Coordinates of C-alpha atoms in Angstrom, one line a residue:
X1 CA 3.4 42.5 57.9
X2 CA 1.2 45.6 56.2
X3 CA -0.3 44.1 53.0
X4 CA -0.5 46.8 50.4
X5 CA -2.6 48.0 47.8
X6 CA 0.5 47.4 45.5
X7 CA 0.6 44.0 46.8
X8 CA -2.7 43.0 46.4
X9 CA -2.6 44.2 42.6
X10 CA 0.4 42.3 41.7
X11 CA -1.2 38.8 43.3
X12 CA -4.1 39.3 41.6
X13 CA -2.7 40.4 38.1
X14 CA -0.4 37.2 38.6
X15 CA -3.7 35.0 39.6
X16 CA -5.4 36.9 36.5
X17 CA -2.5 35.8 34.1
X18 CA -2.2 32.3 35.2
X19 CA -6.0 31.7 33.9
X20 CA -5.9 33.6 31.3
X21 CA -3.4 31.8 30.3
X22 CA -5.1 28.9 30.9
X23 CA -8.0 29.7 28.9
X24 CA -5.3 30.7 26.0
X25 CA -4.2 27.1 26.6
X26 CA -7.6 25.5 26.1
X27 CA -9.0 27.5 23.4
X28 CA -5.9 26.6 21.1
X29 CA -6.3 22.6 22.2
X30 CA -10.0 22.7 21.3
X31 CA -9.4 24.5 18.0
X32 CA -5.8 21.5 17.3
X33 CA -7.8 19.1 18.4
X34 CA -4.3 17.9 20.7
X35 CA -3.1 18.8 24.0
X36 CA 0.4 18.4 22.6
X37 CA 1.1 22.1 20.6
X38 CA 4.4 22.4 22.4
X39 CA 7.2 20.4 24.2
X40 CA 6.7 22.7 27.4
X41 CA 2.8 21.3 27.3
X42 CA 4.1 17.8 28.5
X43 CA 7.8 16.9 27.6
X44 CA 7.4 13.4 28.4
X45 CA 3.8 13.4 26.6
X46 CA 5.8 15.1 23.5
X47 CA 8.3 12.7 22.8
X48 CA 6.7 9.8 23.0
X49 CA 4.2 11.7 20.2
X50 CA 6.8 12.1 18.1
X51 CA 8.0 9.0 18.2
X52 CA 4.4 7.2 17.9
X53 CA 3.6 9.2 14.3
X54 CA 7.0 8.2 13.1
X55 CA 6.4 5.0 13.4
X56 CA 3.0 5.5 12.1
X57 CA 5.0 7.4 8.8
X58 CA 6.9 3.8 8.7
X59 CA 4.0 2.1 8.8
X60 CA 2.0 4.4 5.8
X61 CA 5.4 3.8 3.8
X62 CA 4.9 -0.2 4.3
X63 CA 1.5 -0.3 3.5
X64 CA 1.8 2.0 0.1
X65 CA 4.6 -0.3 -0.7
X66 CA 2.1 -3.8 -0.1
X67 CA -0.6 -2.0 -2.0
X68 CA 2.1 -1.6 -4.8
X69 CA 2.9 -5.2 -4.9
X70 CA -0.3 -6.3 -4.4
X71 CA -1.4 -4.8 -7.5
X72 CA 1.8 -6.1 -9.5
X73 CA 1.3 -9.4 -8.2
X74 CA -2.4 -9.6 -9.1
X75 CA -1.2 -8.0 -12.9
X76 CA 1.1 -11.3 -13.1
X77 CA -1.1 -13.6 -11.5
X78 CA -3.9 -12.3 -14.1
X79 CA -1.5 -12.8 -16.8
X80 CA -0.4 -16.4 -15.9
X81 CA -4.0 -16.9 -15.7
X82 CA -5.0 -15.7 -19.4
X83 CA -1.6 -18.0 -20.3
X84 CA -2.9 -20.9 -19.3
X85 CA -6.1 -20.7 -20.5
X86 CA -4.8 -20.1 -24.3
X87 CA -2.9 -23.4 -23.5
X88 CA -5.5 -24.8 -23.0
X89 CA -7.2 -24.1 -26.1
X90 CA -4.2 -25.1 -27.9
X91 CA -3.7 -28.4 -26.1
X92 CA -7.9 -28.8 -27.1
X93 CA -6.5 -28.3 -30.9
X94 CA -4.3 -31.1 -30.3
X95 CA -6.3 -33.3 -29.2
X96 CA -8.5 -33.2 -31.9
X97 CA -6.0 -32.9 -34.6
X98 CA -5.2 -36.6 -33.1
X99 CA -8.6 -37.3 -35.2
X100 CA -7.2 -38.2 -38.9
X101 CA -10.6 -37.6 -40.2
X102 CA -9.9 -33.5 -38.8
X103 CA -6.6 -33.4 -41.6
X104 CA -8.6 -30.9 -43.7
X105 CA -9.0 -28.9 -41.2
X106 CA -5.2 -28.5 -39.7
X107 CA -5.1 -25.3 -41.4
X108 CA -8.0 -23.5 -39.1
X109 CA -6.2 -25.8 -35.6
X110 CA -2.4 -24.1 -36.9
X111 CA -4.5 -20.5 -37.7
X112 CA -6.1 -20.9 -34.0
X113 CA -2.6 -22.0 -32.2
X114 CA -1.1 -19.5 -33.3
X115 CA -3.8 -17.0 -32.4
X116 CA -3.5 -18.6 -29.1
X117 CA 0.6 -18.2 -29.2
X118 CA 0.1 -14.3 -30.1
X119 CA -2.2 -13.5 -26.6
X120 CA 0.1 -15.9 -24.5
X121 CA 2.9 -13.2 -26.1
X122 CA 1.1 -10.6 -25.6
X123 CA 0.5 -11.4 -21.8
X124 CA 4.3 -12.3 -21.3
X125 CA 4.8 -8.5 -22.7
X126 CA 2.6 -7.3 -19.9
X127 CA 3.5 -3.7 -18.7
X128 CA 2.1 -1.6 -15.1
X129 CA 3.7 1.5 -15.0
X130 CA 5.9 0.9 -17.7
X131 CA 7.3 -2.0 -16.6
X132 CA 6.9 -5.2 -18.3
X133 CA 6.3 -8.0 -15.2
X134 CA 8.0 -10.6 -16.3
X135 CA 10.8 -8.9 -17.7
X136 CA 13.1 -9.2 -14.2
X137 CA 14.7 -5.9 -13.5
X138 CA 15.1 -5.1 -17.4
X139 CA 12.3 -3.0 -17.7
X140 CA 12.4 -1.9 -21.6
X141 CA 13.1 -4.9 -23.4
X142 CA 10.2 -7.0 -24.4
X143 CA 10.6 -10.7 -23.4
X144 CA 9.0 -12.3 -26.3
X145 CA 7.8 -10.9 -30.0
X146 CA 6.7 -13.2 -32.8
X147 CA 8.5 -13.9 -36.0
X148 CA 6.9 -14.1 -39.7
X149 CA 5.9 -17.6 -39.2
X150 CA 4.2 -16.6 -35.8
X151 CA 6.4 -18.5 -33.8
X152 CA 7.6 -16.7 -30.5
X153 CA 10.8 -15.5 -30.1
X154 CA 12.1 -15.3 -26.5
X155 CA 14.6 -11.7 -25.7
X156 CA 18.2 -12.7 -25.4
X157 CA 18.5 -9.9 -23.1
X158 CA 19.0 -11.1 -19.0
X159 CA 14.7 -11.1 -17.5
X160 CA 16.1 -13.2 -14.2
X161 CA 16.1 -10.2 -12.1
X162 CA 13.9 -10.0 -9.0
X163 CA 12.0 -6.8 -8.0
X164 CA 12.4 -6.3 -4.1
X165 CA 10.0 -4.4 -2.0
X166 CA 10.4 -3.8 1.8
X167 CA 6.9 -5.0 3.2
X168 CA 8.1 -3.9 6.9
X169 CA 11.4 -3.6 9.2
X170 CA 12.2 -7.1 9.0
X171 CA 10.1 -8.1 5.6
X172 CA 11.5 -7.6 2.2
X173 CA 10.4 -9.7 -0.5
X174 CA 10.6 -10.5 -4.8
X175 CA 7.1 -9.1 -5.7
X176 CA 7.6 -10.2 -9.6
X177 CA 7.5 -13.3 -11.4
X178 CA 10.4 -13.5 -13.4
X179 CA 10.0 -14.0 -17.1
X180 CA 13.4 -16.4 -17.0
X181 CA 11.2 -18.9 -14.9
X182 CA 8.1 -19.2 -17.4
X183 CA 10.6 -19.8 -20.7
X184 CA 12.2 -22.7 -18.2
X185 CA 9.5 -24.4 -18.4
X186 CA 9.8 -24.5 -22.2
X187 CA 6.5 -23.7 -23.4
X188 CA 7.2 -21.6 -26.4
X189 CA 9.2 -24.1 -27.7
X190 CA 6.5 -26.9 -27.2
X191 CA 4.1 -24.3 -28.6
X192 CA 6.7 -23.5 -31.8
X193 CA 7.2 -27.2 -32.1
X194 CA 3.3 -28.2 -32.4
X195 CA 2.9 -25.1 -35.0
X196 CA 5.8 -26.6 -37.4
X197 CA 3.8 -30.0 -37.0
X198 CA 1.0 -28.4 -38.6
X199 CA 2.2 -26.2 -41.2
X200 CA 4.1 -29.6 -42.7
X201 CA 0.4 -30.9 -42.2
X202 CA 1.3 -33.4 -40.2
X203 CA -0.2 -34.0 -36.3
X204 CA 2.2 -33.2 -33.5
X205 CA 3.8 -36.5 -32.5
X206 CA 2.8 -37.8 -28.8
X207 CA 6.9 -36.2 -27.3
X208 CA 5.3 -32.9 -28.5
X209 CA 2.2 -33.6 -26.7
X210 CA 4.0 -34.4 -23.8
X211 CA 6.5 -31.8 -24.3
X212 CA 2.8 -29.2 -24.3
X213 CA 1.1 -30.8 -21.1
X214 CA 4.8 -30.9 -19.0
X215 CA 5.1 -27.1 -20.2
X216 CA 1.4 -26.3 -18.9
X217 CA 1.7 -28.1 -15.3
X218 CA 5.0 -26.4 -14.9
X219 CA 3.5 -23.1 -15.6
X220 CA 0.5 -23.8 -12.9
X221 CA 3.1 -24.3 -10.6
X222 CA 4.9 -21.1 -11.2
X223 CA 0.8 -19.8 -11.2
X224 CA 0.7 -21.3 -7.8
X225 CA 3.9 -20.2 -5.9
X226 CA 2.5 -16.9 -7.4
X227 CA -0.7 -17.1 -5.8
X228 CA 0.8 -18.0 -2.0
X229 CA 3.4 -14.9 -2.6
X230 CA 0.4 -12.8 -3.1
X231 CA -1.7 -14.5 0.0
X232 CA 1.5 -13.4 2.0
X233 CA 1.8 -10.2 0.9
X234 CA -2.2 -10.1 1.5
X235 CA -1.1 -11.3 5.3
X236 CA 1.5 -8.5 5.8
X237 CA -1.3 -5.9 4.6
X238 CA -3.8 -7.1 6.8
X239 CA -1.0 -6.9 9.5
X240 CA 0.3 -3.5 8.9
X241 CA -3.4 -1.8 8.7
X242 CA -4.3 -3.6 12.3
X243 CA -0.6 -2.0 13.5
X244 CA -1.4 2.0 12.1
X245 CA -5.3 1.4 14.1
X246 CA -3.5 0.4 17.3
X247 CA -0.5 3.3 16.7
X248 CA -3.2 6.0 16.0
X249 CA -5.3 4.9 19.0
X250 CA -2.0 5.0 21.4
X251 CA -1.4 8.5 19.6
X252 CA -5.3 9.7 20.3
X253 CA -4.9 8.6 24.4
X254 CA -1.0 10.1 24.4
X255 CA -2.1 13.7 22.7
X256 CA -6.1 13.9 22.2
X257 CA -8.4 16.1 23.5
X258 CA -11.7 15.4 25.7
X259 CA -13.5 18.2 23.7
X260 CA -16.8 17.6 26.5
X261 CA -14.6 18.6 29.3
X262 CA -12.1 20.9 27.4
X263 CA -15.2 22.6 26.8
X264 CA -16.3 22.6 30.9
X265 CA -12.9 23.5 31.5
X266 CA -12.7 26.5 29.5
X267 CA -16.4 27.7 30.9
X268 CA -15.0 27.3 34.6
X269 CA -11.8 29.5 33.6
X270 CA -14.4 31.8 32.0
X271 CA -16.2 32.1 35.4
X272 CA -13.4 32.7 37.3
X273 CA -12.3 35.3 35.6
X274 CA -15.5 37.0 35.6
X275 CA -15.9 36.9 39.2
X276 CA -12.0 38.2 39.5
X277 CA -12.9 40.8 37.9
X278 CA -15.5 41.8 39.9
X279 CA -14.3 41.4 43.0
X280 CA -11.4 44.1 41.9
X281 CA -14.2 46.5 40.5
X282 CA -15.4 46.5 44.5
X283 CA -12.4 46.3 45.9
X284 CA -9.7 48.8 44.0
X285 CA -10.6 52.3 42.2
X286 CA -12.4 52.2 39.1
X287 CA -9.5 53.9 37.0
X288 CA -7.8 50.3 37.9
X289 CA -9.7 48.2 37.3
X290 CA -10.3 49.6 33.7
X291 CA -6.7 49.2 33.1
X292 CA -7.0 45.9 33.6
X293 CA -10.3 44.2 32.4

């Protein structure tokens, strides 16, 4: 069989395409940064891609939604916190109202109580991003105010509600404290109680004391079911960053690029096409090969 001129041209401009289109293909992975552009690239390669960075998008929306109730659960938790301290001071106040020779002084303890009463109020009104925390799933109402005597006043509106946050595919949890569960344990009534003692000038009675101190440990065990809620949800966090690591390392070995031997690669292809070219420039007429290079 008589191979012709014709012939030859076509194989080589065929060879010729194939690494220029090679060098096309390399110059555009180098500059992506992936060796995934298309689905033709590797179909196989492609889908299972796609379907890594999915669930990486999962995983982003599970971690924003843990860094959202981390924050509101370390709002409440702070809250609670600043609560019990003022009962503190108030059960202090008390204690040494209990002291008959302190009498003269049970307006300054009643003036201090219900200093204390107005920043225990204050954090049960808590808001982050205009919400109040321990108002459930009412969000507008306020669940205590004070009266004219400065006695606290608890909402009548409904603040049982839980807020629910999906923490992964088979995680979804109550990231607020309700505000129903802190007026069950009946410390603004203990607290109301103790400042009627003292505006009749008379010392709270040991039930009212008691009433104060049940009140308190009830609220540090609210504080501390809070406080393993948030260690969980810390947990889950810690969980879900370890899972997007591992996701974006099986991404970088499924559609990353070796830029070192991309970069070989693409001077090899280089090469070969400069000797190609040569190799025509001796072998067909000139006019050709200018069509061509």
């Amino acid at each position: 069989m008589r191979i012709t001129e014709g012939m030859m041209t076509e194989q080589y401009l065929s060879n010729y395409n194939k690494v220029a289109s090679k060098v096309s293909q390399i110059q555009t992975q180098l500059s992506t940064n992936t060796k995934l552009n298309t689905l033709s690239d590797d179909v196989a390669g492609s889908l299972l891609s796609i379907n890594i960075q999915n669930q990486i998008n999962k995983t982003d929306t599970y971690m924003k939604n843990s860094q959202n109730a981390k924050s509101y659960m370390a709002s409440s938790l702070s809250a609670l916190d600043n609560m019990t301290s003022e009962i503190q001071k108030i059960m202090t106040q008390v204690t040494t109202a209990q002291n008959p020779l302190n009498q003269q002084n049970y307006p300054t303890i009643l003036e201090s109580i219900k200093n204390s009463l107005d920043s225990i109020a204050t954090d049960f009104n808590t808001k982050q991003n205009n919400m109040y925390l321990f108002g459930g799933t009412n969000y507008n109402t306020p669940p205590v105010s004070l009266d004219a005597a400065g006695k606290a006043v608890a909402t009548t509106a409904d603040i049982s509600g839980t807020v629910n946050v999906q923490l992964s595919q088979n995680v979804n949890t109550a990231i607020n404290i309700p505000g129903s569960d802190l007026l069950s344990t009946g410390l603004l009534t203990a607290v109301n109680d103790i400042i009627d003692s003292f505006t009749a000038n008379t010392a709270p009675t040991q039930a009212q004391i008691d009433a104060l101190q049940n009140s308190y440990n009830e609220l540090l065990n609210i504080q501390s079911i809070g406080g393993e809620k948030s260690n969980r949800i810390d947990d889950i966090t810690n969980l879900l960053t370890s899972t997007k690591t591992n996701l974006e390392s099986s991404q970088a070995n499924v559609s990353g690029v070796d830029t070192a031997k991309l970069a070989v690669d693409l001077q090899n292809q280089n090469y070969i096409m400069q000797i190609s070219q040569k190799v025509l420039a001796q072998t067909f007429p000139q006019s050709l090969f200018d069509y061509i290079s």
